[in-house]
Amino acid sequence: GVQTCALPICHIALLRNTQLEHALLTPAALAALAPEIPAAGWPEALDITSLTLVRQLHDSVCVVTLPPSGTEAPRELVMKAVTGDPKHMYHELISLLHLPEHRNVIRPLYLATKKCGFGGKVGVVGMLLPLHRAGSLRDVLPARSATRTLKWSNQMRWAKGVTSALLHVVDQGGYYSDLRVDNVVLAEDGEAVLVDFEQRGVWAGFSAPEVACVENLAIVAMSAKGEVPEVDRKSTRLNSSHQYYL
């Protein structure tokens, strides 16, 4: 027979994250952090309540549709949203807008904003990006290998695209710290597109050696218990940066 068991009743309480709203920046305040980006270079802002959720991909990434326009079908986009401290998403957004457009680098299309419950401030809570339905190389590579449709010409094209994207980032004075198959998606035309420019939370195995080295030195120098004087911490950070970046 079928066995059954009694599960205890759970009560879930949802609390407003008012601290997050206080930390949100308006589009104007966010633009003031990067005055070198011209006003025309900032994406249009859309109210998050005008978007429709299609499906959740990750904790901070989902697929949404834009408001319908005339007879056109709703357009699906990826929204990367704030789930905690917004500074990481803001950093990624500004990093992407600093880069001239490149076919192998993801590009923000819109800002997602929300009217805060306290004070009526309209804060930036996310960015809308193109949706690439083919998915990432993490899924494409094993799937095509299993069906024997993984061609050498495709692999060379993807490798060239990723290399071109990395050269583009470096040529602009930046760096990319999280190179892995999860962060390479395929566009509709088959081109490889680099995503995820947060530049944080990277395992040493996926990070450039010089970046991993500097981060490790910073961890050693910036002791939580304060054994290392601040003057020595700054000296360590500066020396390590000069050693590996100059």
Short mmCIF file of C-alpha atoms in Angstrom, two decimals:
data_model
loop_
_atom_site.label_atom_id
_atom_site.label_comp_id
_atom_site.label_asym_id
_atom_site.label_seq_id
_atom_site.Cartn_x
_atom_site.Cartn_y
_atom_site.Cartn_z
CA GLY A 1 0.00 0.00 0.00
CA VAL A 2 0.92 3.66 -0.23
CA GLN A 3 2.53 5.01 2.89
CA THR A 4 1.67 8.48 4.05
CA CYS A 5 3.21 10.73 6.62
CA ALA A 6 2.05 13.89 8.32
CA LEU A 7 4.09 16.99 7.64
CA PRO A 8 4.20 19.81 10.16
CA ILE A 9 2.53 23.04 9.12
CA CYS A 10 5.01 25.78 8.30
CA HIS A 11 4.26 29.45 8.63
CA ILE A 12 6.18 31.83 6.37
CA ALA A 13 6.37 35.53 7.13
CA LEU A 14 7.38 37.97 4.37
CA LEU A 15 9.02 41.19 5.48
CA ARG A 16 9.64 44.31 3.44
CA ASN A 17 13.30 44.91 2.61
CA THR A 18 13.27 48.61 3.37
CA GLN A 19 17.06 48.71 3.65
CA LEU A 20 17.36 47.72 0.01
CA GLU A 21 15.07 50.58 -1.04
CA HIS A 22 17.26 53.03 0.84
CA ALA A 23 20.30 51.76 -1.06
CA LEU A 24 18.72 52.06 -4.52
CA LEU A 25 19.85 54.91 -6.76
CA THR A 26 17.71 56.88 -9.16
CA PRO A 27 18.74 56.80 -12.84
CA ALA A 28 20.15 60.34 -12.45
CA ALA A 29 22.15 59.44 -9.34
CA LEU A 30 23.46 56.31 -11.05
CA ALA A 31 24.51 58.32 -14.10
CA ALA A 32 26.32 60.76 -11.79
CA LEU A 33 28.62 57.90 -10.73
CA ALA A 34 29.90 57.67 -14.30
CA PRO A 35 29.80 61.20 -15.78
CA GLU A 36 32.10 60.08 -18.58
CA ILE A 37 29.21 58.09 -20.09
CA PRO A 38 27.13 60.50 -22.22
CA ALA A 39 23.42 60.83 -21.51
CA ALA A 40 22.64 59.21 -24.86
CA GLY A 41 24.65 56.17 -23.78
CA TRP A 42 22.27 55.31 -20.92
CA PRO A 43 19.40 52.91 -21.69
CA GLU A 44 15.78 53.93 -21.40
CA ALA A 45 14.15 53.25 -18.02
CA LEU A 46 11.08 50.99 -17.76
CA ASP A 47 8.89 50.57 -14.69
CA ILE A 48 9.19 47.03 -13.40
CA THR A 49 5.41 46.83 -12.97
CA SER A 50 5.02 47.10 -16.75
CA LEU A 51 6.97 43.87 -17.25
CA THR A 52 5.50 40.37 -17.21
CA LEU A 53 7.41 37.49 -15.65
CA VAL A 54 7.78 34.49 -17.97
CA ARG A 55 10.13 32.25 -16.00
CA GLN A 56 12.85 32.42 -13.37
CA LEU A 57 16.33 31.30 -14.49
CA HIS A 58 18.40 32.03 -11.38
CA ASP A 59 17.93 33.87 -8.12
CA SER A 60 18.66 37.23 -9.77
CA VAL A 61 17.96 36.42 -13.43
CA CYS A 62 14.59 35.89 -15.10
CA VAL A 63 12.87 36.14 -18.47
CA VAL A 64 10.29 38.91 -18.85
CA THR A 65 8.18 40.39 -21.62
CA LEU A 66 7.91 44.06 -22.47
CA PRO A 67 4.54 45.78 -22.68
CA PRO A 68 2.84 44.93 -26.01
CA SER A 69 3.34 47.47 -28.77
CA GLY A 70 0.60 47.59 -31.40
CA THR A 71 0.18 44.27 -33.18
CA GLU A 72 3.69 43.02 -32.43
CA ALA A 73 4.12 39.95 -30.24
CA PRO A 74 5.45 40.62 -26.73
CA ARG A 75 9.24 40.80 -26.79
CA GLU A 76 11.07 38.55 -24.35
CA LEU A 77 14.20 39.83 -22.61
CA VAL A 78 16.41 38.75 -19.73
CA MET A 79 16.23 40.83 -16.56
CA LYS A 80 19.12 40.80 -14.13
CA ALA A 81 17.76 42.25 -10.91
CA VAL A 82 18.97 43.36 -7.51
CA THR A 83 18.49 40.76 -4.76
CA GLY A 84 20.78 42.23 -2.10
CA ASP A 85 23.34 45.01 -2.18
CA PRO A 86 22.70 46.87 -5.47
CA LYS A 87 26.30 48.06 -5.86
CA HIS A 88 27.36 44.85 -7.63
CA MET A 89 24.67 45.17 -10.29
CA TYR A 90 25.40 48.88 -10.66
CA HIS A 91 29.09 48.09 -11.13
CA GLU A 92 28.30 45.56 -13.85
CA LEU A 93 25.91 47.96 -15.60
CA ILE A 94 28.44 50.80 -15.66
CA SER A 95 31.23 48.43 -16.75
CA LEU A 96 29.15 47.32 -19.74
CA LEU A 97 28.16 50.87 -20.69
CA HIS A 98 31.81 51.93 -20.60
CA LEU A 99 32.53 49.45 -23.39
CA PRO A 100 31.81 50.41 -27.00
CA GLU A 101 29.28 48.00 -28.52
CA HIS A 102 30.72 44.68 -29.67
CA ARG A 103 28.84 41.75 -31.17
CA ASN A 104 30.50 39.29 -28.75
CA VAL A 105 29.73 41.27 -25.56
CA ILE A 106 26.27 41.48 -23.97
CA ARG A 107 24.70 44.96 -24.03
CA PRO A 108 22.06 46.42 -21.64
CA LEU A 109 18.92 47.48 -23.51
CA TYR A 110 16.83 49.03 -20.70
CA LEU A 111 16.96 49.92 -17.02
CA ALA A 112 14.30 48.41 -14.75
CA THR A 113 13.04 50.87 -12.13
CA LYS A 114 10.71 50.69 -9.15
CA LYS A 115 8.92 53.35 -7.15
CA CYS A 116 9.99 52.89 -3.54
CA GLY A 117 7.38 52.60 -0.81
CA PHE A 118 9.11 55.19 1.35
CA GLY A 119 9.54 58.68 -0.07
CA GLY A 120 8.44 57.82 -3.59
CA LYS A 121 11.98 57.54 -4.94
CA VAL A 122 12.24 55.77 -8.30
CA GLY A 123 15.24 53.46 -7.99
CA VAL A 124 17.06 51.27 -10.50
CA VAL A 125 16.46 47.63 -9.57
CA GLY A 126 17.79 45.84 -12.63
CA MET A 127 18.78 45.88 -16.27
CA LEU A 128 17.19 44.25 -19.29
CA LEU A 129 19.40 42.29 -21.67
CA PRO A 130 18.88 40.40 -24.94
CA LEU A 131 17.53 36.87 -24.58
CA HIS A 132 19.62 34.26 -26.41
CA ARG A 133 17.43 31.18 -26.62
CA ALA A 134 20.18 28.77 -27.63
CA GLY A 135 21.53 28.97 -24.09
CA SER A 136 25.09 28.84 -22.82
CA LEU A 137 27.98 26.66 -23.95
CA ARG A 138 27.60 24.74 -20.71
CA ASP A 139 24.46 23.18 -22.20
CA VAL A 140 25.24 23.42 -25.91
CA LEU A 141 28.58 21.58 -25.84
CA PRO A 142 27.41 18.35 -24.16
CA ALA A 143 24.11 18.35 -26.07
CA ARG A 144 25.80 18.60 -29.45
CA SER A 145 28.48 16.13 -28.43
CA ALA A 146 25.80 13.59 -27.53
CA THR A 147 24.09 14.00 -30.91
CA ARG A 148 27.40 14.20 -32.80
CA THR A 149 26.53 17.64 -34.19
CA LEU A 150 29.43 19.47 -32.53
CA LYS A 151 31.41 20.67 -35.52
CA TRP A 152 35.03 21.80 -35.43
CA SER A 153 34.11 24.91 -37.45
CA ASN A 154 31.58 25.94 -34.78
CA GLN A 155 34.09 25.46 -31.98
CA MET A 156 36.62 27.61 -33.82
CA ARG A 157 34.00 30.29 -34.43
CA TRP A 158 33.05 30.38 -30.74
CA ALA A 159 36.69 30.47 -29.64
CA LYS A 160 37.39 33.36 -32.01
CA GLY A 161 34.31 35.21 -30.74
CA VAL A 162 35.31 34.83 -27.07
CA THR A 163 38.87 35.91 -27.89
CA SER A 164 37.58 38.96 -29.75
CA ALA A 165 35.38 39.88 -26.78
CA LEU A 166 38.26 39.57 -24.31
CA LEU A 167 40.57 41.65 -26.50
CA HIS A 168 37.84 44.29 -26.76
CA VAL A 169 37.52 44.46 -22.96
CA VAL A 170 41.29 44.65 -22.42
CA ASP A 171 41.74 47.26 -25.16
CA GLN A 172 39.34 49.51 -23.23
CA GLY A 173 41.44 49.18 -20.06
CA GLY A 174 39.21 46.60 -18.37
CA TYR A 175 39.45 42.93 -17.51
CA TYR A 176 37.18 39.90 -17.43
CA SER A 177 37.48 37.68 -14.36
CA ASP A 178 34.95 34.87 -14.81
CA LEU A 179 35.68 33.06 -18.06
CA ARG A 180 33.75 29.78 -18.14
CA VAL A 181 31.23 28.06 -20.37
CA ASP A 182 28.31 29.23 -18.18
CA ASN A 183 29.07 32.81 -19.14
CA VAL A 184 29.21 32.32 -22.90
CA VAL A 185 25.80 32.27 -24.61
CA LEU A 186 24.97 31.74 -28.26
CA ALA A 187 23.20 34.46 -30.23
CA GLU A 188 20.61 33.71 -32.89
CA ASP A 189 23.27 34.05 -35.61
CA GLY A 190 25.52 31.51 -33.86
CA GLU A 191 27.98 34.04 -32.44
CA ALA A 192 29.38 33.52 -28.93
CA VAL A 193 28.43 36.33 -26.53
CA LEU A 194 30.20 37.02 -23.24
CA VAL A 195 27.96 37.78 -20.24
CA ASP A 196 28.29 38.41 -16.48
CA PHE A 197 30.58 41.37 -15.80
CA GLU A 198 30.12 41.63 -12.02
CA GLN A 199 33.84 40.86 -11.48
CA ARG A 200 33.24 39.21 -8.11
CA GLY A 201 32.61 35.86 -6.49
CA VAL A 202 34.96 34.09 -8.86
CA TRP A 203 36.72 30.83 -8.04
CA ALA A 204 40.48 31.03 -8.48
CA GLY A 205 40.28 28.35 -11.18
CA PHE A 206 38.13 30.61 -13.38
CA SER A 207 40.00 33.84 -12.67
CA ALA A 208 43.01 35.27 -14.47
CA PRO A 209 46.18 34.42 -12.47
CA GLU A 210 47.12 38.05 -11.94
CA VAL A 211 43.62 38.88 -10.67
CA ALA A 212 43.54 35.86 -8.36
CA CYS A 213 46.96 36.80 -6.99
CA VAL A 214 45.95 40.39 -6.20
CA GLU A 215 42.71 39.22 -4.56
CA ASN A 216 44.60 36.69 -2.44
CA LEU A 217 47.11 39.34 -1.32
CA ALA A 218 44.22 41.65 -0.41
CA ILE A 219 42.63 38.91 1.72
CA VAL A 220 45.92 38.32 3.52
CA ALA A 221 46.58 42.04 4.01
CA MET A 222 43.07 43.05 5.09
CA SER A 223 42.77 40.92 8.20
CA ALA A 224 39.34 40.92 9.81
CA LYS A 225 40.97 41.20 13.25
CA GLY A 226 43.07 44.18 12.29
CA GLU A 227 46.52 42.69 12.84
CA VAL A 228 47.80 44.46 9.71
CA PRO A 229 47.97 48.27 10.00
CA GLU A 230 45.97 50.16 7.40
CA VAL A 231 49.11 51.82 6.00
CA ASP A 232 50.57 48.37 5.32
CA ARG A 233 47.31 47.17 3.75
CA LYS A 234 47.34 50.07 1.29
CA SER A 235 51.00 49.47 0.50
CA THR A 236 50.35 45.78 -0.18
CA ARG A 237 47.40 46.55 -2.46
CA LEU A 238 49.31 49.19 -4.40
CA ASN A 239 52.48 47.13 -4.76
CA SER A 240 50.59 44.03 -5.89
CA SER A 241 48.58 46.06 -8.42
CA HIS A 242 51.72 47.66 -9.85
CA GLN A 243 53.55 44.35 -9.96
CA TYR A 244 50.88 42.53 -11.94
CA TYR A 245 49.26 45.26 -14.00
CA LEU A 246 52.19 47.43 -15.08
#
